[in-house]
XYZ file of C-alpha atoms in Angstrom:
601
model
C 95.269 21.625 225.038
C 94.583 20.602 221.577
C 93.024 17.067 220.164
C 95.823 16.988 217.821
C 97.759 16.709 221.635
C 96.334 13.919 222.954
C 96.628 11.725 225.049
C 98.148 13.792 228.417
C 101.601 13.317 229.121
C 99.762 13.205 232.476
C 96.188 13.274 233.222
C 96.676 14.147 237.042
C 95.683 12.778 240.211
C 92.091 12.897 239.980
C 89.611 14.318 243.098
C 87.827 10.734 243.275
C 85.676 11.251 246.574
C 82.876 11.736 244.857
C 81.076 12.472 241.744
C 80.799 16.013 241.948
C 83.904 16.151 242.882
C 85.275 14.594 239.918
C 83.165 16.646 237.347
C 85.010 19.945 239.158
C 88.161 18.040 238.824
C 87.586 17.874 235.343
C 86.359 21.051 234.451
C 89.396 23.058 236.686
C 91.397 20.887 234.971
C 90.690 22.325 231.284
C 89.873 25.675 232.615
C 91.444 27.220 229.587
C 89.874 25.655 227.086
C 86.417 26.310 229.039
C 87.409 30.182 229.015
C 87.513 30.227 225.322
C 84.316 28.087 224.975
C 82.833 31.179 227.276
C 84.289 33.440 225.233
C 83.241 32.548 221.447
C 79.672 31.650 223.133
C 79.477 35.407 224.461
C 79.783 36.512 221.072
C 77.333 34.058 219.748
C 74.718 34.196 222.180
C 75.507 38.247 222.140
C 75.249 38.637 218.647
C 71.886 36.294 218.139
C 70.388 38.695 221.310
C 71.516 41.641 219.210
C 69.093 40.579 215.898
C 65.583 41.675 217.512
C 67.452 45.119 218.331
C 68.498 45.373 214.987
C 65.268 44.480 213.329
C 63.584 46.994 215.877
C 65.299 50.030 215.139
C 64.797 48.683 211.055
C 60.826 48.457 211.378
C 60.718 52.155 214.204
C 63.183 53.432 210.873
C 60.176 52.342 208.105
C 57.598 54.126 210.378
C 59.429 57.283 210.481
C 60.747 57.091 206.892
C 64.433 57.739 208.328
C 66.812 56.410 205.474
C 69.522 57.271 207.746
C 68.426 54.976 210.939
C 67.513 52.008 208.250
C 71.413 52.283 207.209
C 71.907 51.681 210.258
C 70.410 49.465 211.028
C 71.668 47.357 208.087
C 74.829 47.882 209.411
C 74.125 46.673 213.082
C 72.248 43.888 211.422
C 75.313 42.741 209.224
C 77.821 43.028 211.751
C 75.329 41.117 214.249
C 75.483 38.162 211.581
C 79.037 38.252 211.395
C 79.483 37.845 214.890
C 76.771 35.051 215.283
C 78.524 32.947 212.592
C 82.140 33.492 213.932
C 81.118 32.943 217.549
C 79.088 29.999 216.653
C 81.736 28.119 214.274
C 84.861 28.400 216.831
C 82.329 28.010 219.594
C 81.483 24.833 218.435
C 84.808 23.857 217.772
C 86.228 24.845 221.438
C 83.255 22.760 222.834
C 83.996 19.628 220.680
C 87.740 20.116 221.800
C 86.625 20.110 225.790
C 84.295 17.410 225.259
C 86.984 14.698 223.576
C 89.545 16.156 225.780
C 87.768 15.751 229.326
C 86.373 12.406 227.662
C 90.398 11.091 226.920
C 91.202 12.408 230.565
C 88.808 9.851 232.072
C 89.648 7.171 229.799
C 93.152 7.848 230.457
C 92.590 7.671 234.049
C 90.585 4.624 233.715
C 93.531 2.906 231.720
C 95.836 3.512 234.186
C 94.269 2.421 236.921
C 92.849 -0.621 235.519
C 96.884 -1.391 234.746
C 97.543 -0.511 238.139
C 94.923 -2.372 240.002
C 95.325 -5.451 237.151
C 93.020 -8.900 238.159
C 92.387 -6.932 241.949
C 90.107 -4.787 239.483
C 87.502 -7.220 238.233
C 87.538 -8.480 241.784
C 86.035 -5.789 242.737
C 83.985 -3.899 240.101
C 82.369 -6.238 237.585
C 83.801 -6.853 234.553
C 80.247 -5.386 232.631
C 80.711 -2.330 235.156
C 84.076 -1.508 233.675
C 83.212 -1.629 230.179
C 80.163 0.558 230.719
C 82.168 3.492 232.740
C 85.144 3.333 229.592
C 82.435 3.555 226.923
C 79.370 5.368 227.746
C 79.751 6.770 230.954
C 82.880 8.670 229.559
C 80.495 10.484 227.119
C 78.102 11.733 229.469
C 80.721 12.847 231.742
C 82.659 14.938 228.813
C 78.890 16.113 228.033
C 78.402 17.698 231.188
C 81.858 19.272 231.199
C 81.801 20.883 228.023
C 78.067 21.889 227.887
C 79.217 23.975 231.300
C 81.006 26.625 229.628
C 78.241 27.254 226.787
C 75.206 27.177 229.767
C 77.167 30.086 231.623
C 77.626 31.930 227.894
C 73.631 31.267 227.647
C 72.839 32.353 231.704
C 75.614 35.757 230.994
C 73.460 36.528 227.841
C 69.683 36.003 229.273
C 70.569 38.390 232.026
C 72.359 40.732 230.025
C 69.311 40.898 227.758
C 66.606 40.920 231.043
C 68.436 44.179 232.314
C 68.530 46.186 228.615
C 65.145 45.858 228.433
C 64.503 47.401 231.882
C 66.934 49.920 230.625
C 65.193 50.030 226.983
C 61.687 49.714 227.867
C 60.598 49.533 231.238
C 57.154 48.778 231.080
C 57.779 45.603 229.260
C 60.983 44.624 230.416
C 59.580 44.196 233.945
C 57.150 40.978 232.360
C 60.291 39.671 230.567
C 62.455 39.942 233.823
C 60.084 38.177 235.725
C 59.163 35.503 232.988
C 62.333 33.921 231.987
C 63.501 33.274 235.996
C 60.102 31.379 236.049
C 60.853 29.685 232.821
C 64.181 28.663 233.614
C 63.322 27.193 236.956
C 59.790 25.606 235.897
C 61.255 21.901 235.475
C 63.377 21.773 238.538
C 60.667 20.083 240.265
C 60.840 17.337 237.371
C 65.031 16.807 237.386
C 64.743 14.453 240.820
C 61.988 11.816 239.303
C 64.246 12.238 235.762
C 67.188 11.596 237.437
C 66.159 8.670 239.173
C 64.576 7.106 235.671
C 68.139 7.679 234.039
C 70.122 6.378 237.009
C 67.736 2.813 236.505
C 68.022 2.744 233.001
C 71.900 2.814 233.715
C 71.730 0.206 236.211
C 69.720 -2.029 233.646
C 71.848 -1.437 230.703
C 75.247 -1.943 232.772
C 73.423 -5.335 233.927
C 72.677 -6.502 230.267
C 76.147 -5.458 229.264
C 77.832 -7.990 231.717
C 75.154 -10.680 231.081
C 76.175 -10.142 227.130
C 79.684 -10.566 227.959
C 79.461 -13.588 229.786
C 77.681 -14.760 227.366
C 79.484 -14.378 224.715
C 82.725 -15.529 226.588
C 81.363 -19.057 227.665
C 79.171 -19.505 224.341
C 81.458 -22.381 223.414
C 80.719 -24.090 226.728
C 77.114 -23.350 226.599
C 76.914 -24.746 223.169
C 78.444 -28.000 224.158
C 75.751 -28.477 226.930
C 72.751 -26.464 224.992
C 72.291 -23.778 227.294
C 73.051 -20.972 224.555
C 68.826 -20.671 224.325
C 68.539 -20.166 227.952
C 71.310 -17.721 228.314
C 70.216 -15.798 225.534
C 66.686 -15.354 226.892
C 67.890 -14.034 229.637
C 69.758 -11.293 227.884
C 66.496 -10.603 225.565
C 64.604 -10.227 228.815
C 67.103 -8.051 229.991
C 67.717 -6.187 227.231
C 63.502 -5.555 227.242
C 63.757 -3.696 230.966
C 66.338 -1.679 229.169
C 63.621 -0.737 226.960
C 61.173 -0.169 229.354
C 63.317 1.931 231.188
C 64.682 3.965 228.216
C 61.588 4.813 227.070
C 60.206 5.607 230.857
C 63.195 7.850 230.721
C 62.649 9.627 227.634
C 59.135 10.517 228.660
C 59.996 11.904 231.315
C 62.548 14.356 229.421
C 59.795 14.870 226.586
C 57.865 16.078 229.406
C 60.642 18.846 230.475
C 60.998 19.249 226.844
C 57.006 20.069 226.083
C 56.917 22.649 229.238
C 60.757 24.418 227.417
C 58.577 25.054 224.285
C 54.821 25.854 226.019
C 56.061 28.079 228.570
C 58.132 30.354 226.402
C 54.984 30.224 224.005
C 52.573 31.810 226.717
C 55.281 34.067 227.831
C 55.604 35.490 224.206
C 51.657 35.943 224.186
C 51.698 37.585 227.542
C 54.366 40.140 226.120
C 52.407 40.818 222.804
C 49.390 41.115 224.572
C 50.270 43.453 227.099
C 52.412 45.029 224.782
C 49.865 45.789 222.080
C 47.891 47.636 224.750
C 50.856 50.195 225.878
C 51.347 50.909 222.023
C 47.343 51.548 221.451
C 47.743 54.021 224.487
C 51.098 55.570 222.744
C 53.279 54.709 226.045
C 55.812 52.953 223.502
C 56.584 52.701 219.869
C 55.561 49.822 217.395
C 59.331 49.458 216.760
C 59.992 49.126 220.568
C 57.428 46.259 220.390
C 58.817 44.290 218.187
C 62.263 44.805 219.414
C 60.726 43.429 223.169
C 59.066 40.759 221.087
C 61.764 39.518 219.445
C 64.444 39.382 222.093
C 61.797 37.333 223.921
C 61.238 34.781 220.687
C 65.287 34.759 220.617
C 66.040 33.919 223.830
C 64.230 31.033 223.966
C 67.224 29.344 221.844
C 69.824 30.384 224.862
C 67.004 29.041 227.112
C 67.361 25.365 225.781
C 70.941 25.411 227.363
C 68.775 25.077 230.856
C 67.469 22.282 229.979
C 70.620 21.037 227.822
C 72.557 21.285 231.297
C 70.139 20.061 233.453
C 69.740 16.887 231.471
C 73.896 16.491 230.802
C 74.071 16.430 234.757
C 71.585 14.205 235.405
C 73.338 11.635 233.344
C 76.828 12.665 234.181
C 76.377 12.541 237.726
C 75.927 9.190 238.588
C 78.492 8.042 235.726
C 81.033 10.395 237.543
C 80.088 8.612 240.481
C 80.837 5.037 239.286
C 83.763 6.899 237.159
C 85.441 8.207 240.823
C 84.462 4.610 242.445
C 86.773 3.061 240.110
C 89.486 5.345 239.928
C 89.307 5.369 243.964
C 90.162 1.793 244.236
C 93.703 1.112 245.760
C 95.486 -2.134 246.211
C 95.664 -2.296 250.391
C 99.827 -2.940 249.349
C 100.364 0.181 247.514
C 102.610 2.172 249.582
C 103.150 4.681 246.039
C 106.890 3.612 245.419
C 108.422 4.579 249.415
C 111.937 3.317 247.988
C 113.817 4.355 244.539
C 113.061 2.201 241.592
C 115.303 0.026 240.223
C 115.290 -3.281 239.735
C 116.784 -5.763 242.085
C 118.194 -9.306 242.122
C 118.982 -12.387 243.929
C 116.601 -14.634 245.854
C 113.278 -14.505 245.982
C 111.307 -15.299 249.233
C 107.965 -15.092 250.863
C 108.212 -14.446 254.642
C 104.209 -15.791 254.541
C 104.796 -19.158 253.769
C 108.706 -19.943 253.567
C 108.985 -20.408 250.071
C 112.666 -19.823 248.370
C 113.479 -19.818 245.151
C 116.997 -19.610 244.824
C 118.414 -16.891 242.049
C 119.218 -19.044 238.370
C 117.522 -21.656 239.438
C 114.027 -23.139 238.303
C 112.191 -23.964 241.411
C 108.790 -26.091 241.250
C 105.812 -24.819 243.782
C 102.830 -28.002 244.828
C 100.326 -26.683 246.346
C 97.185 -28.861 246.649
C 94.701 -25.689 246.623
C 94.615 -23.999 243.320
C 92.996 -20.450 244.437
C 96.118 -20.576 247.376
C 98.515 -21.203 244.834
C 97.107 -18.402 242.371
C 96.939 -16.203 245.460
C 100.566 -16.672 246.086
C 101.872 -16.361 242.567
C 99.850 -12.885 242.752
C 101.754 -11.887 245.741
C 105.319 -13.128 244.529
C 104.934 -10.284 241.830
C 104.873 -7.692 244.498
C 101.918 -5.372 245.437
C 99.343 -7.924 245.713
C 95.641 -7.549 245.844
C 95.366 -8.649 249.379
C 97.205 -7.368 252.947
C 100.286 -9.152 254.127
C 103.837 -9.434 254.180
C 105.770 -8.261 251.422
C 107.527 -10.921 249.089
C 111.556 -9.780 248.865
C 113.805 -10.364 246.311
C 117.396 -9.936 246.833
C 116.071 -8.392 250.497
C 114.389 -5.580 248.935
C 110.409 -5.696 249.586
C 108.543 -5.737 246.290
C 105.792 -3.508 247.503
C 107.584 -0.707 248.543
C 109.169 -0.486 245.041
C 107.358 1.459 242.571
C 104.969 -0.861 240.576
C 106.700 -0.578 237.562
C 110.378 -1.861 238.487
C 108.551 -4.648 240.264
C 106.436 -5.894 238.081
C 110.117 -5.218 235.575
C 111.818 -7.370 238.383
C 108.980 -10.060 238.515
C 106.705 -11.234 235.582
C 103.763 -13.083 236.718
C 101.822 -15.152 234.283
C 98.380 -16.320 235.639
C 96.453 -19.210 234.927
C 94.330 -17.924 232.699
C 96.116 -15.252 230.416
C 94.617 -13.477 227.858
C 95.724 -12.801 224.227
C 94.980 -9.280 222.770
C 94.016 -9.610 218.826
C 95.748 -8.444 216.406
C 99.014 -10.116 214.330
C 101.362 -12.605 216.251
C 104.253 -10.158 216.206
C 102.187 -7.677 217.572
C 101.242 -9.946 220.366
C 104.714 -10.904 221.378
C 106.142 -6.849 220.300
C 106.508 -6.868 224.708
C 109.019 -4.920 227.021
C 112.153 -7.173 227.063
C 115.539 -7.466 227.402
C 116.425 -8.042 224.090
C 118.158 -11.613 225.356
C 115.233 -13.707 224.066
C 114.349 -13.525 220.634
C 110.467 -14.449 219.485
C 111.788 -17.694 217.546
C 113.631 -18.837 220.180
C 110.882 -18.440 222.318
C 108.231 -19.954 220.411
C 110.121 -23.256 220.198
C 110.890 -23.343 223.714
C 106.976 -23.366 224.184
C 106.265 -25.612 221.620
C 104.487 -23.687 219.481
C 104.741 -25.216 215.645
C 101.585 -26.651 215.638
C 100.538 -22.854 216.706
C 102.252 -21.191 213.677
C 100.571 -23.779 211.208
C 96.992 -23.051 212.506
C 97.343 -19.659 212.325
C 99.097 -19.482 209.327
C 96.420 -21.477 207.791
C 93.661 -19.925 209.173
C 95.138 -16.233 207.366
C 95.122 -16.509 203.796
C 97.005 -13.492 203.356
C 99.948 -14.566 205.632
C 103.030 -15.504 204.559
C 105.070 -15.374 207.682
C 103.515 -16.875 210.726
C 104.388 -13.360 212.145
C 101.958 -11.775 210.435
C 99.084 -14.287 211.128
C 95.643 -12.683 213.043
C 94.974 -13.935 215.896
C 91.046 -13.124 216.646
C 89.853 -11.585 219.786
C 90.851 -13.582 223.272
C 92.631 -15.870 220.535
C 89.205 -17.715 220.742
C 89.945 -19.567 217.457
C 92.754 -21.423 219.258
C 92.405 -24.440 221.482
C 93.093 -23.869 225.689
C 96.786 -25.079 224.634
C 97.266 -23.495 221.930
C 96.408 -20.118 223.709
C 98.191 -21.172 226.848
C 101.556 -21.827 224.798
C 101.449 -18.430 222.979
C 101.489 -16.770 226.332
C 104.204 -18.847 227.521
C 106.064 -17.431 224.341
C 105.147 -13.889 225.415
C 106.143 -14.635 228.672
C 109.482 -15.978 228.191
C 110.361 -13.340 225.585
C 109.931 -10.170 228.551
C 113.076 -12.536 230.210
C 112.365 -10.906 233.803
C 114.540 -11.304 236.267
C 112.279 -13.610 238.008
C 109.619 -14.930 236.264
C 106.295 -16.725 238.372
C 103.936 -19.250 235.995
C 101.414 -20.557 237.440
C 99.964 -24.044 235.917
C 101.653 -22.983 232.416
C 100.665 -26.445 230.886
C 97.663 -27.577 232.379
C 95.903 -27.618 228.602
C 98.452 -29.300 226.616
C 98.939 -33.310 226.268
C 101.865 -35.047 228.502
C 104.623 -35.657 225.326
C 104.363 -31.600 224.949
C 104.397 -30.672 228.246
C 107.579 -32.687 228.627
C 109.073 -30.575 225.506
C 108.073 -27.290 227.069
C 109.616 -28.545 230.573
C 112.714 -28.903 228.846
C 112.343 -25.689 226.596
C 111.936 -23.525 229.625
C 114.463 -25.389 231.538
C 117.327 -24.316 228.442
C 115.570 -20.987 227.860
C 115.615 -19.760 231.288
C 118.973 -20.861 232.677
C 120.647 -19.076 235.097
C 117.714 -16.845 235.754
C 114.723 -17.345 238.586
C 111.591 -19.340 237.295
C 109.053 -20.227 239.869
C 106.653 -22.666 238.291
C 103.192 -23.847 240.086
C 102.165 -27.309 238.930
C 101.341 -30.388 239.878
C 102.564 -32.043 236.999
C 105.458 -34.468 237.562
C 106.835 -34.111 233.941
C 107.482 -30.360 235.070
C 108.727 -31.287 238.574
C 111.136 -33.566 237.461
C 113.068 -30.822 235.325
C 112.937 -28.378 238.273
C 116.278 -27.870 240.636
C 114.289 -28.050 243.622
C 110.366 -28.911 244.383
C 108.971 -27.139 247.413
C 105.652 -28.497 248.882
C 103.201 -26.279 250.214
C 100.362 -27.233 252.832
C 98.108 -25.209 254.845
C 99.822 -22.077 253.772
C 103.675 -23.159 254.687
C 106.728 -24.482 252.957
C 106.957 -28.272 254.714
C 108.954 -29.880 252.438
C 111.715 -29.356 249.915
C 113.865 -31.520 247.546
C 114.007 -33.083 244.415
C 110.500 -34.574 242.923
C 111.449 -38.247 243.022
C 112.525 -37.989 246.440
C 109.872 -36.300 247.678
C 107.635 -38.590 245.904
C 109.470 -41.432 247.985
C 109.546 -39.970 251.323
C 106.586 -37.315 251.707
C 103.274 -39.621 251.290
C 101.177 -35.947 251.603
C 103.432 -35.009 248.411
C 102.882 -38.222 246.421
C 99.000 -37.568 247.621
C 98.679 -34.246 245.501
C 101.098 -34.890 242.468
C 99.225 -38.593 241.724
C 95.835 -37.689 242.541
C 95.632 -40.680 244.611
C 93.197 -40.603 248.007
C 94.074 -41.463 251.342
C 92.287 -45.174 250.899
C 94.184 -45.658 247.681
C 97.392 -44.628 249.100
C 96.750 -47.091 251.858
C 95.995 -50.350 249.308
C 98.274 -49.208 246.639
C 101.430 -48.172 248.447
C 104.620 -48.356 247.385
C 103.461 -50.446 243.983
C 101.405 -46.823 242.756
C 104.773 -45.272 243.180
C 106.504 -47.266 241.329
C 104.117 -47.223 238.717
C 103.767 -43.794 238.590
C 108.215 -43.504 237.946
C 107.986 -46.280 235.702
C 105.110 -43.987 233.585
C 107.634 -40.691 233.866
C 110.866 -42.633 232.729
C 108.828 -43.744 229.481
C 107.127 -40.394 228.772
C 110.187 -38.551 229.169
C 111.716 -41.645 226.607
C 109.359 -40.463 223.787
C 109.527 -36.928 224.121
């Protein structure tokens, strides 16, 4: 696999049961570009071993005046080069390539799953979580996977160069052997307490993170009741135990650092000590010293990939971990697609609750609990968040269609959707059929006064089409975002399409445009709307009224306004003491109010 390849066709099914796990996953995954990361670092790590051999047979050639053996050396030497700066350049490019490879696997995987799970995500990992694990936790983890490859190249090499200088010089090569085990394993003691200081400065920072973006997504709010001061004290408090535990962390690993550098150090003087005596007593050569020497000062640079790879997996392990939590995460519906896709047509009915909503038709849901009506929107889209029975349409159950034909079947917009940035045709450039063109959709959801505030608010756009629209569309009002989306939605023209509380931002003379926008737009096709509103009811074919969970009445909104005082209850807002002192004068108040609204608009 290449970069210029990217992203997988398919990343795989990762092994999600645990962290470990996952890093394996990864690293069998790319096994061929780890190969050739071994391989180039062979020849690196070989050829910067092979120097102090090279300068040792150089300095033995001096002392015996042999012009032949210092050609030869020159030789060795120049061809040792060679090979450290070929094995070094590709080496570093195969690791870069395994590291941004393995990295785009994860984030692939985390993309897809986040699309897959959809709002049952943020239910249950916090949103600040999620951002963390797609941003930094992906680096560590393609860290750890590439440095793997280059710490075996590193381990292959020391040994290698532990058992030539038994073979080479015995006497010496027996203090080397023995020294660089000792070196290599001297900090394991310290990884645990490390570990631990990383793992809580990850914990702080993924807790400032979310605190940041709450922040920043309700600073409008908190400006209008002057509580941006307190909320941003508690992210500079926050962000201060980050500090602390960064820099508690980074001691720590200056620490293992310090004992990398001494112990090598006192190793070296060890060799030159006790070599300087066997060359006073002739037992070996000065060049044989300095060949010994060398290799030992040398391999102290393959020696920093110990503590290179002990560090990568102490931060890569516990993002793998909250990397494989997230990509573990199933919907309790997902039965992976146990009928063909396609995408079917006809009715669409919840066994739950006995709500129908016959095909062409636009059928009005009141439900006097908001979170029970989002709930059920959720599950008329098939493969729902929570357990239960599955929603049919045409008498084929949603959830055991693949998710993609039904969420192509049935388009669910929430009550709270959110616009990407970027320009206006780029936010409605959506999978559709091709019926519903963006104009057409735009003025069915009353969207002029959109067009002219964005248009405005671009100097360099011409066409409304080509107007930004900023991040979360944050520089629109709550209707002006909510009637873009509608737009969006209606252009996709599902087969059935769910909306739950479409208009709840926009004024009454609007929302009694878009009722009849959507009415014209989406005729002959299934349109489920949730509201409460009656300018919305009264364009719908059919009102069903839910309570406690059930379907227990269904009509037209005027007569169910007459005849179903629990109905008239939750569309007018009125309590049960009003009801009682009002009666049938609040009603005909309220249809007096509807026939006059629906007169101006």
């Amino acid at each position: 696999m290449q970069i210029q390849d990217l992203p997988y066709p398919d990343p795989g099914v990762p092994d999600a049961r645990s962290g470990p796990r996952f890093l394996w996953w990864l690293f069998r995954n790319q096994l061929g570009g780890q190969l050739k990361s071994l391989s180039w670092g062979l020849l690196h790590f070989a050829s910067v071993a092979a120097l102090p051999f090279c300068v040792g047979v150089a300095v033995q050639a001096v002392v015996d005046r042999s012009g032949t053996q210092l050609a030869l050396a020159g030789g060795l030497l120049a061809l040792a080069c060679v090979g450290n700066a070929v094995g070094d350049t590709f080496l570093h490019r195969t690791a870069i390539t395994n590291w941004i490879t393995a990295a785009a696997r994860v984030q692939q995987l985390l993309a897809r799953k986040a699309a897959h799970l959809g709002s049952a995500l943020t239910r249950r990992v916090a949103a600040g979580e999620v951002v963390a694990v797609s941003t930094g936790d992906v680096e560590k983890i393609g860290w750890f996977v590439e440095a793997l490859s280059r710490f075996t190249a590193a381990l292959v090499t020391i040994v290698l160069v532990c058992v030539g200088l038994l073979v080479y010089q015995p006497a010496l090569g027996v203090v080397v052997a023995v020294g660089l085990p000792a070196l290599a394993l001297a900090v394991l003691p310290l990884l645990p307490r490390a570990t631990r200081r990383a793992d809580t400065q990850r914990e702080k920072a993924g807790r400032a993170t979310e605190l940041a973006s709450d922040t920043v997504a309700g600073l409008r709010v908190l400006r209008g009741i002057g509580g941006e001061e307190l909320f941003l004290d508690r992210y500079r408090s926050a962000s201060q135990e980050v500090r602390h535990a960064a820099v508690r962390s980074a001691r720590m690993w200056a620490l293992i650092s310090a004992i990398q550098v001494l112990l090598p150090g006192l190793l070296l003087v060890a060799v030159v000590w006790y070599g300087v005596g066997l060359a006073r007593e002739g037992r070996i050569t000065v060049g044989e010293l300095v060949t010994v020497y060398s290799s030992v000062m040398v391999l102290t640079y393959p020696l920093r990939h110990f503590e290179e790879i002990a560090m990568a997996y102490s931060f890569s392990r516990p993002s793998a971990k909250r990397a494989a939590g997230v990509l573990s995460l199933q919907r309790p519906t997902d039965t992976a697609g146990s009928r063909a896709a396609e995408v079917p047509s006809g009715d669409l009915y919840d066994p739950d609750t006995g709500l129908l909503a016959p095909a062409g038709r636009l059928t009005a849901v009141v439900c006097g609990d908001p979170d029970a009506a989002g709930l059920l929107a959720e599950r008329l889209g098939g493969h729902p968040s929570q357990e239960g029975t599955s929603v049919l349409l045409g008498g084929v159950p949603l959830d055991e269609l693949p998710l993609d034909s039904a969420r192509t079947a049935v388009l669910v917009q929430d009550k709270d959707p959110v616009l990407l940035s970027g320009t206006l045709r780029e936010l409605l450039d959506v999978p559709a059929s091709g019926a519903v063109q963006p104009r057409e959709a735009l003025a069915a959801a009353q969207c002029d006064d959109v067009l002219a505030a964005l248009v405005q608010g671009s100097l360099d756009a011409g066409d409304p089409m080509d107007a930004r629209i900023t991040e979360r569309g944050r520089s629109l009002s709550g209707g002006q975002r909510q009637r873009l989306a509608l737009a969006r939605s209606l252009i996709t023209d599902p087969e059935a399409l769910v909306l739950d509380e479409p208009t709840s931002a926009v004024d009454s003379h609007t929302e009694a445009r878009i009722a009849q926008g959507v009415r014209e737009l989406r005729d002959g096709r299934t349109t489920v709307v949730f509201t409460s509103s009656p300018l919305l009811l009264d364009r719908a074919d059919r009102v069903v009224f839910l309570h406690d969970g059930e379907a227990v009445a269904v009509g037209a909104h005027r007569e169910l306004v007459r005849t179903d005082p629990r109905y008239r209850a939750v569309v007018t807002r009125e309590t049960d003491h009003e009801a009682a002192l009002n009666g049938s004068v609040a009603l005909d108040d309220v249809l007096q109010e509807l026939e006059e609204i629906e007169e101006k608009a």
